[in-house]
Amino acid sequence: MQAEESLQILVGTDGDSFPLMEINAVDNDTSEQWDYVLVADRRTQRDPRQAYEQRRFLEELKRKGFHYKMKADHEKVFFGVRADSRVLDRYHTLLVEPKDPAVRMQPARPSPMLATTSSRIRIVNFVLNSKTAAGDTLDDLVKNGVFETRFALHKGEDKLKKTWAQWRKMVQKQPIDDIRDYFGEKVALYFAWLGWYTYMLVPAALVGLAIFLSGFSLFNASQISREICEAHDILLCPRGDHSRKYQQLSDTCVFAKLTHLFDNEGTVVFAIFMALWATVFLEIWKRQRASVVLHWDLYGWDEDQEEMALELINCPDYKPQPHQHSYLRSAAILVVSLLMICLLIGMAHALVVYRVLASALFNSTLLFQEEQVTTAMVVTGALIHYVAIVIMTKINKYVALKLCDFEKPRTFSERERKFTIRFFTLQFFAHFSSLIYIAFILGRINGHPGKSVRLAGMWRLEECHLSGCMMDLFLQMAIIMGLKQTLSNCVEYLRPWLAHKCRLVRAKLRHASEDPELRDWQRNYLLNPVNPFSLFDEFMEMMIQYGFTTIFVAAFPLAPLLALFSNLVEIRLDAIKMVRLQQRLVPRKAKDIGTWLQVLEIIGVLAVIANGMVIAFTSEFIPRVVYKYHYGPCRHGANPGVDCLTGYINHSLSVFHTKDFQDPIRIEGSENVTACRYRDYRNDKDYNLSEQFWVLLAIRLVFLILFEHVALCIKLIAAWFVPDVPQSVKNEVLEKKYQALWYGRQRPGGVGPGPGPIPASRSSPKSTDV
């Protein structure tokens, strides 16, 4: 095979492979619209072994009913590949083959779906990646240097560039139908879901912002903040091993006011609202999906049937692999998964150790003042956690892939579902393990002044922020989510943009071809290669963001607003990346977002549980309510002249006698101080947990049970009240079934004549712009 500038088209088809077609049928497609391109280094043409492997692979494609064409420049050899029209007709026949034997003998009618290139690209990609007669795959040939790469050609993308893949189109609706025609249903459903998710974030962001701003209205009027700011005579006990002086409670005035911005009475209302919002979002999305899928005529499409049709096109002797299950493999996968989860939880404990050691380091240096140590420790811990997330994401993906390969799933779709579940589970623990520690463990096992719990008997465990544990959780959420939404988006755009620019600069140093077709292939070759996990990674990124937006939203009411702004950028960023910067994604058919829908439902349930626990155990909401109606001045009835929370600060601080310090002399001013205060509910004699602690614990548990049951009931009622499928969709599907039965009665061998003319469909095409 000579590497000439342009070679003739080599066409060949075995008629016996297509029993529904005439043996001498001529391909009606004379436009030479090549859909797929294989690339090889020109040096492979001078290597007899590699040249033979190329020829053998291409000849096998030819026998399967594919056309190919070779062109070459000074460095690369390009092979254009496309499917014969008879291959497409056979694919369509396999999917819509009628049950009536009389109709089966008729030629298959052309399908509007096959008018686009998406189906042809999907078929070519499947056959290219299947095993050859020699047992190799295209990936094996690429690894052996026979081919360098392969990609689907961008053709007709100018419309998407003008109407979708532009930054100035950020607030406009997406042309979902055009996306589907170009990239296939899988990508179109992702953008339809992302558009709907972004649209539904608007009310959540407004309510969260209102809750946050309501704290500003009480910034100076809050009774608790006033008491803290005026408590000049209350001294707090030294914190940590390196603190050598007492601190006035009034020094925490600013932090107390900031905490009240997101830890107020509206927190409970917002948490319940978000539980209801998550349910309504999912239920209405199901309705949107049903309408869109019906509009695309995929309502009754079956994914397994699709894969079997592709297998039969590739190999007429294909036999479906039966379902199998191995308890031994399942047990091994379970053990490995649990070990990975333990590793991820261990990383959270490693962060705990870091924060303890960092506290000792920061206190022993002059970099931070004593009151800034806790804030510095929280901020640096969050940064380290973000870096750990980035590293563990790559490890988690590798482990999840190996587990899927070990389990040997039957089909590609089954492999994708299993991989999704395992990878998301590992990612969930990687992202949220440290947040769970801060929300429910931090500062609760520290002991008390004079007798603190120590790590390895040396370092004292860290404590919550001076203004409470909600401040730590808020800072951790804000830093991690802020970094993920800003840095991740910047890297996601800048990396492919810079890579593409570098490839273009290198290409300008070479001589450009005068052949317009070859120039188009070269232009596609210079785009960034498509990652097989491109769309999967986008879904995963959004699921983690959805988790941050809902699971700990009680501690960070601005999360929906941050997610809204991030998604507006994300939609156009993904559009520009897919259309302008990277090679064309291989289209895939789909009628829903698959396993991700179950992931969203699981996150919704976890959000109810987590937010209930945050309000019950992390927030000061329960202690404030109990004091207001059980211990405070309003316990016998409302008093118009007195705030019901008067005296709450003094009530919530326990007393520690300085004489019980092991080394009181080293503490500055200890000779003039007989007692100091700390955040806990303990007796001032033996420092055991007081009666108030147990009363609060019981009420916290009761509140948690009631909150979760009420929120889950609201979710169930909302799910029942909003049907998954609109009535118009159900009626249209019913009408199509009726029409199919009516036509069946008209066929030879039917029961009898039809009941009369079929009434015209009452449904009208709906816009699928999202």
mmCIF file with all atom_site columns, N, CA and C in Angstrom, residues 117-173:
data_model
loop_
_atom_site.group_PDB
_atom_site.id
_atom_site.type_symbol
_atom_site.label_atom_id
_atom_site.label_alt_id
_atom_site.label_comp_id
_atom_site.label_asym_id
_atom_site.label_entity_id
_atom_site.label_seq_id
_atom_site.pdbx_PDB_ins_code
_atom_site.Cartn_x
_atom_site.Cartn_y
_atom_site.Cartn_z
_atom_site.occupancy
_atom_site.B_iso_or_equiv
_atom_site.pdbx_formal_charge
_atom_site.auth_seq_id
_atom_site.auth_comp_id
_atom_site.auth_asym_id
_atom_site.auth_atom_id
_atom_site.pdbx_PDB_model_num
ATOM 1   N N  . THR A 1 117 ? -25.700 11.914  10.631 1.00 0.00 ? 117 THR A N  1
ATOM 2   C CA . THR A 1 117 ? -24.453 11.141  10.697 1.00 0.00 ? 117 THR A CA 1
ATOM 3   C C  . THR A 1 117 ? -24.287 10.430  12.023 1.00 0.00 ? 117 THR A C  1
ATOM 4   N N  . SER A 1 118 ? -25.092 10.756  13.040 1.00 0.00 ? 118 SER A N  1
ATOM 5   C CA . SER A 1 118 ? -24.870 10.201  14.374 1.00 0.00 ? 118 SER A CA 1
ATOM 6   C C  . SER A 1 118 ? -24.979 8.684   14.382 1.00 0.00 ? 118 SER A C  1
ATOM 7   N N  . SER A 1 119 ? -25.983 8.121   13.663 1.00 0.00 ? 119 SER A N  1
ATOM 8   C CA . SER A 1 119 ? -26.136 6.664   13.651 1.00 0.00 ? 119 SER A CA 1
ATOM 9   C C  . SER A 1 119 ? -24.985 6.000   12.912 1.00 0.00 ? 119 SER A C  1
ATOM 10  N N  . ARG A 1 120 ? -24.554 6.610   11.811 1.00 0.00 ? 120 ARG A N  1
ATOM 11  C CA . ARG A 1 120 ? -23.442 6.025   11.054 1.00 0.00 ? 120 ARG A CA 1
ATOM 12  C C  . ARG A 1 120 ? -22.171 6.024   11.899 1.00 0.00 ? 120 ARG A C  1
ATOM 13  N N  . ILE A 1 121 ? -21.916 7.129   12.578 1.00 0.00 ? 121 ILE A N  1
ATOM 14  C CA . ILE A 1 121 ? -20.715 7.199   13.410 1.00 0.00 ? 121 ILE A CA 1
ATOM 15  C C  . ILE A 1 121 ? -20.784 6.166   14.524 1.00 0.00 ? 121 ILE A C  1
ATOM 16  N N  . ARG A 1 122 ? -21.958 5.993   15.116 1.00 0.00 ? 122 ARG A N  1
ATOM 17  C CA . ARG A 1 122 ? -22.102 5.029   16.204 1.00 0.00 ? 122 ARG A CA 1
ATOM 18  C C  . ARG A 1 122 ? -21.810 3.608   15.705 1.00 0.00 ? 122 ARG A C  1
ATOM 19  N N  . ILE A 1 123 ? -22.316 3.278   14.539 1.00 0.00 ? 123 ILE A N  1
ATOM 20  C CA . ILE A 1 123 ? -22.099 1.935   13.989 1.00 0.00 ? 123 ILE A CA 1
ATOM 21  C C  . ILE A 1 123 ? -20.625 1.726   13.650 1.00 0.00 ? 123 ILE A C  1
ATOM 22  N N  . VAL A 1 124 ? -20.021 2.697   12.970 1.00 0.00 ? 124 VAL A N  1
ATOM 23  C CA . VAL A 1 124 ? -18.608 2.573   12.599 1.00 0.00 ? 124 VAL A CA 1
ATOM 24  C C  . VAL A 1 124 ? -17.744 2.452   13.848 1.00 0.00 ? 124 VAL A C  1
ATOM 25  N N  . ASN A 1 125 ? -18.016 3.268   14.848 1.00 0.00 ? 125 ASN A N  1
ATOM 26  C CA . ASN A 1 125 ? -17.225 3.217   16.081 1.00 0.00 ? 125 ASN A CA 1
ATOM 27  C C  . ASN A 1 125 ? -17.337 1.857   16.744 1.00 0.00 ? 125 ASN A C  1
ATOM 28  N N  . PHE A 1 126 ? -18.540 1.280   16.773 1.00 0.00 ? 126 PHE A N  1
ATOM 29  C CA . PHE A 1 126 ? -18.713 -0.025  17.413 1.00 0.00 ? 126 PHE A CA 1
ATOM 30  C C  . PHE A 1 126 ? -17.920 -1.096  16.681 1.00 0.00 ? 126 PHE A C  1
ATOM 31  N N  . VAL A 1 127 ? -18.008 -1.096  15.356 1.00 0.00 ? 127 VAL A N  1
ATOM 32  C CA . VAL A 1 127 ? -17.306 -2.131  14.591 1.00 0.00 ? 127 VAL A CA 1
ATOM 33  C C  . VAL A 1 127 ? -15.801 -1.951  14.705 1.00 0.00 ? 127 VAL A C  1
ATOM 34  N N  . LEU A 1 128 ? -15.335 -0.706  14.674 1.00 0.00 ? 128 LEU A N  1
ATOM 35  C CA . LEU A 1 128 ? -13.899 -0.459  14.781 1.00 0.00 ? 128 LEU A CA 1
ATOM 36  C C  . LEU A 1 128 ? -13.343 -0.953  16.108 1.00 0.00 ? 128 LEU A C  1
ATOM 37  N N  . ASN A 1 129 ? -14.115 -0.824  17.177 1.00 0.00 ? 129 ASN A N  1
ATOM 38  C CA . ASN A 1 129 ? -13.626 -1.184  18.506 1.00 0.00 ? 129 ASN A CA 1
ATOM 39  C C  . ASN A 1 129 ? -13.924 -2.636  18.869 1.00 0.00 ? 129 ASN A C  1
ATOM 40  N N  . SER A 1 130 ? -14.534 -3.387  17.941 1.00 0.00 ? 130 SER A N  1
ATOM 41  C CA . SER A 1 130 ? -14.784 -4.806  18.186 1.00 0.00 ? 130 SER A CA 1
ATOM 42  C C  . SER A 1 130 ? -13.546 -5.626  17.823 1.00 0.00 ? 130 SER A C  1
ATOM 43  N N  . LYS A 1 131 ? -13.519 -6.852  18.296 1.00 0.00 ? 131 LYS A N  1
ATOM 44  C CA . LYS A 1 131 ? -12.382 -7.726  18.001 1.00 0.00 ? 131 LYS A CA 1
ATOM 45  C C  . LYS A 1 131 ? -12.402 -8.143  16.534 1.00 0.00 ? 131 LYS A C  1
ATOM 46  N N  . THR A 1 132 ? -11.220 -8.198  15.968 1.00 0.00 ? 132 THR A N  1
ATOM 47  C CA . THR A 1 132 ? -11.090 -8.657  14.586 1.00 0.00 ? 132 THR A CA 1
ATOM 48  C C  . THR A 1 132 ? -11.010 -10.175 14.559 1.00 0.00 ? 132 THR A C  1
ATOM 49  N N  . ALA A 1 133 ? -10.893 -10.719 13.348 1.00 0.00 ? 133 ALA A N  1
ATOM 50  C CA . ALA A 1 133 ? -10.785 -12.178 13.204 1.00 0.00 ? 133 ALA A CA 1
ATOM 51  C C  . ALA A 1 133 ? -9.511  -12.699 13.863 1.00 0.00 ? 133 ALA A C  1
ATOM 52  N N  . ALA A 1 134 ? -8.481  -11.845 13.917 1.00 0.00 ? 134 ALA A N  1
ATOM 53  C CA . ALA A 1 134 ? -7.220  -12.257 14.548 1.00 0.00 ? 134 ALA A CA 1
ATOM 54  C C  . ALA A 1 134 ? -7.247  -12.092 16.057 1.00 0.00 ? 134 ALA A C  1
ATOM 55  N N  . GLY A 1 135 ? -8.351  -11.586 16.593 1.00 0.00 ? 135 GLY A N  1
ATOM 56  C CA . GLY A 1 135 ? -8.476  -11.428 18.041 1.00 0.00 ? 135 GLY A CA 1
ATOM 57  C C  . GLY A 1 135 ? -7.989  -10.099 18.569 1.00 0.00 ? 135 GLY A C  1
ATOM 58  N N  . ASP A 1 136 ? -7.595  -9.174  17.682 1.00 0.00 ? 136 ASP A N  1
ATOM 59  C CA . ASP A 1 136 ? -7.142  -7.851  18.111 1.00 0.00 ? 136 ASP A CA 1
ATOM 60  C C  . ASP A 1 136 ? -8.304  -6.874  18.094 1.00 0.00 ? 136 ASP A C  1
ATOM 61  N N  . THR A 1 137 ? -8.128  -5.794  18.836 1.00 0.00 ? 137 THR A N  1
ATOM 62  C CA . THR A 1 137 ? -9.044  -4.666  18.769 1.00 0.00 ? 137 THR A CA 1
ATOM 63  C C  . THR A 1 137 ? -8.270  -3.464  18.242 1.00 0.00 ? 137 THR A C  1
ATOM 64  N N  . LEU A 1 138 ? -8.992  -2.414  17.925 1.00 0.00 ? 138 LEU A N  1
ATOM 65  C CA . LEU A 1 138 ? -8.321  -1.216  17.445 1.00 0.00 ? 138 LEU A CA 1
ATOM 66  C C  . LEU A 1 138 ? -7.413  -0.631  18.515 1.00 0.00 ? 138 LEU A C  1
ATOM 67  N N  . ASP A 1 139 ? -7.827  -0.752  19.774 1.00 0.00 ? 139 ASP A N  1
ATOM 68  C CA . ASP A 1 139 ? -6.964  -0.287  20.862 1.00 0.00 ? 139 ASP A CA 1
ATOM 69  C C  . ASP A 1 139 ? -5.638  -1.049  20.872 1.00 0.00 ? 139 ASP A C  1
ATOM 70  N N  . ASP A 1 140 ? -5.711  -2.348  20.607 1.00 0.00 ? 140 ASP A N  1
ATOM 71  C CA . ASP A 1 140 ? -4.470  -3.137  20.547 1.00 0.00 ? 140 ASP A CA 1
ATOM 72  C C  . ASP A 1 140 ? -3.583  -2.667  19.401 1.00 0.00 ? 140 ASP A C  1
ATOM 73  N N  . LEU A 1 141 ? -4.200  -2.359  18.255 1.00 0.00 ? 141 LEU A N  1
ATOM 74  C CA . LEU A 1 141 ? -3.423  -1.893  17.115 1.00 0.00 ? 141 LEU A CA 1
ATOM 75  C C  . LEU A 1 141 ? -2.800  -0.524  17.389 1.00 0.00 ? 141 LEU A C  1
ATOM 76  N N  . VAL A 1 142 ? -3.519  0.320   18.125 1.00 0.00 ? 142 VAL A N  1
ATOM 77  C CA . VAL A 1 142 ? -2.963  1.630   18.487 1.00 0.00 ? 142 VAL A CA 1
ATOM 78  C C  . VAL A 1 142 ? -1.778  1.450   19.436 1.00 0.00 ? 142 VAL A C  1
ATOM 79  N N  . LYS A 1 143 ? -1.920  0.555   20.403 1.00 0.00 ? 143 LYS A N  1
ATOM 80  C CA . LYS A 1 143 ? -0.817  0.305   21.345 1.00 0.00 ? 143 LYS A CA 1
ATOM 81  C C  . LYS A 1 143 ? 0.410   -0.242  20.626 1.00 0.00 ? 143 LYS A C  1
ATOM 82  N N  . ASN A 1 144 ? 0.179   -1.044  19.574 1.00 0.00 ? 144 ASN A N  1
ATOM 83  C CA . ASN A 1 144 ? 1.301   -1.639  18.843 1.00 0.00 ? 144 ASN A CA 1
ATOM 84  C C  . ASN A 1 144 ? 1.872   -0.707  17.781 1.00 0.00 ? 144 ASN A C  1
ATOM 85  N N  . GLY A 1 145 ? 1.304   0.492   17.640 1.00 0.00 ? 145 GLY A N  1
ATOM 86  C CA . GLY A 1 145 ? 1.832   1.460   16.691 1.00 0.00 ? 145 GLY A CA 1
ATOM 87  C C  . GLY A 1 145 ? 1.335   1.293   15.274 1.00 0.00 ? 145 GLY A C  1
ATOM 88  N N  . VAL A 1 146 ? 0.404   0.358   15.042 1.00 0.00 ? 146 VAL A N  1
ATOM 89  C CA . VAL A 1 146 ? -0.134  0.185   13.696 1.00 0.00 ? 146 VAL A CA 1
ATOM 90  C C  . VAL A 1 146 ? -0.916  1.423   13.283 1.00 0.00 ? 146 VAL A C  1
ATOM 91  N N  . PHE A 1 147 ? -1.750  1.930   14.193 1.00 0.00 ? 147 PHE A N  1
ATOM 92  C CA . PHE A 1 147 ? -2.442  3.199   14.010 1.00 0.00 ? 147 PHE A CA 1
ATOM 93  C C  . PHE A 1 147 ? -2.059  4.115   15.166 1.00 0.00 ? 147 PHE A C  1
ATOM 94  N N  . GLU A 1 148 ? -2.109  5.396   14.901 1.00 0.00 ? 148 GLU A N  1
ATOM 95  C CA . GLU A 1 148 ? -1.792  6.364   15.953 1.00 0.00 ? 148 GLU A CA 1
ATOM 96  C C  . GLU A 1 148 ? -3.021  6.728   16.771 1.00 0.00 ? 148 GLU A C  1
ATOM 97  N N  . THR A 1 149 ? -4.128  6.994   16.079 1.00 0.00 ? 149 THR A N  1
ATOM 98  C CA . THR A 1 149 ? -5.355  7.383   16.765 1.00 0.00 ? 149 THR A CA 1
ATOM 99  C C  . THR A 1 149 ? -6.515  7.217   15.806 1.00 0.00 ? 149 THR A C  1
ATOM 100 N N  . ARG A 1 150 ? -7.720  7.512   16.281 1.00 0.00 ? 150 ARG A N  1
ATOM 101 C CA . ARG A 1 150 ? -8.908  7.538   15.430 1.00 0.00 ? 150 ARG A CA 1
ATOM 102 C C  . ARG A 1 150 ? -9.879  8.548   16.023 1.00 0.00 ? 150 ARG A C  1
ATOM 103 N N  . PHE A 1 151 ? -10.735 9.091   15.186 1.00 0.00 ? 151 PHE A N  1
ATOM 104 C CA . PHE A 1 151 ? -11.692 10.090  15.664 1.00 0.00 ? 151 PHE A CA 1
ATOM 105 C C  . PHE A 1 151 ? -12.843 10.206  14.679 1.00 0.00 ? 151 PHE A C  1
ATOM 106 N N  . ALA A 1 152 ? -13.974 10.685  15.203 1.00 0.00 ? 152 ALA A N  1
ATOM 107 C CA . ALA A 1 152 ? -15.131 10.986  14.366 1.00 0.00 ? 152 ALA A CA 1
ATOM 108 C C  . ALA A 1 152 ? -14.993 12.413  13.846 1.00 0.00 ? 152 ALA A C  1
ATOM 109 N N  . LEU A 1 153 ? -15.420 12.628  12.615 1.00 0.00 ? 153 LEU A N  1
ATOM 110 C CA . LEU A 1 153 ? -15.253 13.927  11.980 1.00 0.00 ? 153 LEU A CA 1
ATOM 111 C C  . LEU A 1 153 ? -16.328 14.909  12.424 1.00 0.00 ? 153 LEU A C  1
ATOM 112 N N  . HIS A 1 154 ? -15.913 16.156  12.696 1.00 0.00 ? 154 HIS A N  1
ATOM 113 C CA . HIS A 1 154 ? -16.854 17.259  12.871 1.00 0.00 ? 154 HIS A CA 1
ATOM 114 C C  . HIS A 1 154 ? -17.360 17.681  11.494 1.00 0.00 ? 154 HIS A C  1
ATOM 115 N N  . LYS A 1 155 ? -18.684 17.634  11.316 1.00 0.00 ? 155 LYS A N  1
ATOM 116 C CA . LYS A 1 155 ? -19.281 18.078  10.055 1.00 0.00 ? 155 LYS A CA 1
ATOM 117 C C  . LYS A 1 155 ? -20.612 18.749  10.368 1.00 0.00 ? 155 LYS A C  1
ATOM 118 N N  . GLY A 1 156 ? -20.800 19.951  9.826  1.00 0.00 ? 156 GLY A N  1
ATOM 119 C CA . GLY A 1 156 ? -22.054 20.659  10.025 1.00 0.00 ? 156 GLY A CA 1
ATOM 120 C C  . GLY A 1 156 ? -22.234 21.222  11.418 1.00 0.00 ? 156 GLY A C  1
ATOM 121 N N  . GLU A 1 157 ? -21.123 21.556  12.094 1.00 0.00 ? 157 GLU A N  1
ATOM 122 C CA . GLU A 1 157 ? -21.223 22.079  13.458 1.00 0.00 ? 157 GLU A CA 1
ATOM 123 C C  . GLU A 1 157 ? -21.368 23.593  13.505 1.00 0.00 ? 157 GLU A C  1
ATOM 124 N N  . ASP A 1 158 ? -21.412 24.263  12.339 1.00 0.00 ? 158 ASP A N  1
ATOM 125 C CA . ASP A 1 158 ? -21.466 25.729  12.320 1.00 0.00 ? 158 ASP A CA 1
ATOM 126 C C  . ASP A 1 158 ? -22.722 26.258  13.006 1.00 0.00 ? 158 ASP A C  1
ATOM 127 N N  . LYS A 1 159 ? -23.831 25.556  12.849 1.00 0.00 ? 159 LYS A N  1
ATOM 128 C CA . LYS A 1 159 ? -25.071 26.015  13.481 1.00 0.00 ? 159 LYS A CA 1
ATOM 129 C C  . LYS A 1 159 ? -24.953 26.003  14.997 1.00 0.00 ? 159 LYS A C  1
ATOM 130 N N  . LEU A 1 160 ? -24.349 24.935  15.558 1.00 0.00 ? 160 LEU A N  1
ATOM 131 C CA . LEU A 1 160 ? -24.165 24.867  17.006 1.00 0.00 ? 160 LEU A CA 1
ATOM 132 C C  . LEU A 1 160 ? -23.177 25.929  17.483 1.00 0.00 ? 160 LEU A C  1
ATOM 133 N N  . LYS A 1 161 ? -22.175 26.240  16.667 1.00 0.00 ? 161 LYS A N  1
ATOM 134 C CA . LYS A 1 161 ? -21.231 27.281  17.052 1.00 0.00 ? 161 LYS A CA 1
ATOM 135 C C  . LYS A 1 161 ? -21.921 28.636  17.175 1.00 0.00 ? 161 LYS A C  1
ATOM 136 N N  . LYS A 1 162 ? -22.885 28.888  16.295 1.00 0.00 ? 162 LYS A N  1
ATOM 137 C CA . LYS A 1 162 ? -23.542 30.196  16.307 1.00 0.00 ? 162 LYS A CA 1
ATOM 138 C C  . LYS A 1 162 ? -24.634 30.291  17.366 1.00 0.00 ? 162 LYS A C  1
ATOM 139 N N  . THR A 1 163 ? -25.350 29.216  17.597 1.00 0.00 ? 163 THR A N  1
ATOM 140 C CA . THR A 1 163 ? -26.522 29.287  18.487 1.00 0.00 ? 163 THR A CA 1
ATOM 141 C C  . THR A 1 163 ? -26.283 28.760  19.886 1.00 0.00 ? 163 THR A C  1
ATOM 142 N N  . TRP A 1 164 ? -25.133 28.131  20.123 1.00 0.00 ? 164 TRP A N  1
ATOM 143 C CA . TRP A 1 164 ? -24.967 27.429  21.415 1.00 0.00 ? 164 TRP A CA 1
ATOM 144 C C  . TRP A 1 164 ? -23.580 27.610  22.007 1.00 0.00 ? 164 TRP A C  1
ATOM 145 N N  . ALA A 1 165 ? -22.536 27.340  21.256 1.00 0.00 ? 165 ALA A N  1
ATOM 146 C CA . ALA A 1 165 ? -21.184 27.300  21.808 1.00 0.00 ? 165 ALA A CA 1
ATOM 147 C C  . ALA A 1 165 ? -20.538 28.680  21.770 1.00 0.00 ? 165 ALA A C  1
ATOM 148 N N  . GLN A 1 166 ? -21.171 29.633  22.448 1.00 0.00 ? 166 GLN A N  1
ATOM 149 C CA . GLN A 1 166 ? -20.635 30.979  22.569 1.00 0.00 ? 166 GLN A CA 1
ATOM 150 C C  . GLN A 1 166 ? -20.921 31.504  23.972 1.00 0.00 ? 166 GLN A C  1
ATOM 151 N N  . TRP A 1 167 ? -19.981 32.269  24.524 1.00 0.00 ? 167 TRP A N  1
ATOM 152 C CA . TRP A 1 167 ? -20.165 32.787  25.881 1.00 0.00 ? 167 TRP A CA 1
ATOM 153 C C  . TRP A 1 167 ? -21.333 33.754  25.952 1.00 0.00 ? 167 TRP A C  1
ATOM 154 N N  . ARG A 1 168 ? -21.587 34.511  24.888 1.00 0.00 ? 168 ARG A N  1
ATOM 155 C CA . ARG A 1 168 ? -22.686 35.482  24.953 1.00 0.00 ? 168 ARG A CA 1
ATOM 156 C C  . ARG A 1 168 ? -24.057 34.819  24.907 1.00 0.00 ? 168 ARG A C  1
ATOM 157 N N  . LYS A 1 169 ? -24.100 33.508  24.653 1.00 0.00 ? 169 LYS A N  1
ATOM 158 C CA . LYS A 1 169 ? -25.369 32.773  24.677 1.00 0.00 ? 169 LYS A CA 1
ATOM 159 C C  . LYS A 1 169 ? -25.637 32.170  26.048 1.00 0.00 ? 169 LYS A C  1
ATOM 160 N N  . MET A 1 170 ? -24.958 32.682  27.088 1.00 0.00 ? 170 MET A N  1
ATOM 161 C CA . MET A 1 170 ? -24.977 32.039  28.398 1.00 0.00 ? 170 MET A CA 1
ATOM 162 C C  . MET A 1 170 ? -26.385 31.937  28.993 1.00 0.00 ? 170 MET A C  1
ATOM 163 N N  . VAL A 1 171 ? -27.214 32.953  28.789 1.00 0.00 ? 171 VAL A N  1
ATOM 164 C CA . VAL A 1 171 ? -28.540 32.953  29.419 1.00 0.00 ? 171 VAL A CA 1
ATOM 165 C C  . VAL A 1 171 ? -29.632 32.556  28.437 1.00 0.00 ? 171 VAL A C  1
ATOM 166 N N  . GLN A 1 172 ? -29.276 32.091  27.237 1.00 0.00 ? 172 GLN A N  1
ATOM 167 C CA . GLN A 1 172 ? -30.278 31.675  26.272 1.00 0.00 ? 172 GLN A CA 1
ATOM 168 C C  . GLN A 1 172 ? -30.559 30.185  26.382 1.00 0.00 ? 172 GLN A C  1
ATOM 169 N N  . LYS A 1 173 ? -31.718 29.791  25.857 1.00 0.00 ? 173 LYS A N  1
ATOM 170 C CA . LYS A 1 173 ? -32.092 28.383  25.881 1.00 0.00 ? 173 LYS A CA 1
ATOM 171 C C  . LYS A 1 173 ? -31.175 27.575  24.974 1.00 0.00 ? 173 LYS A C  1
#
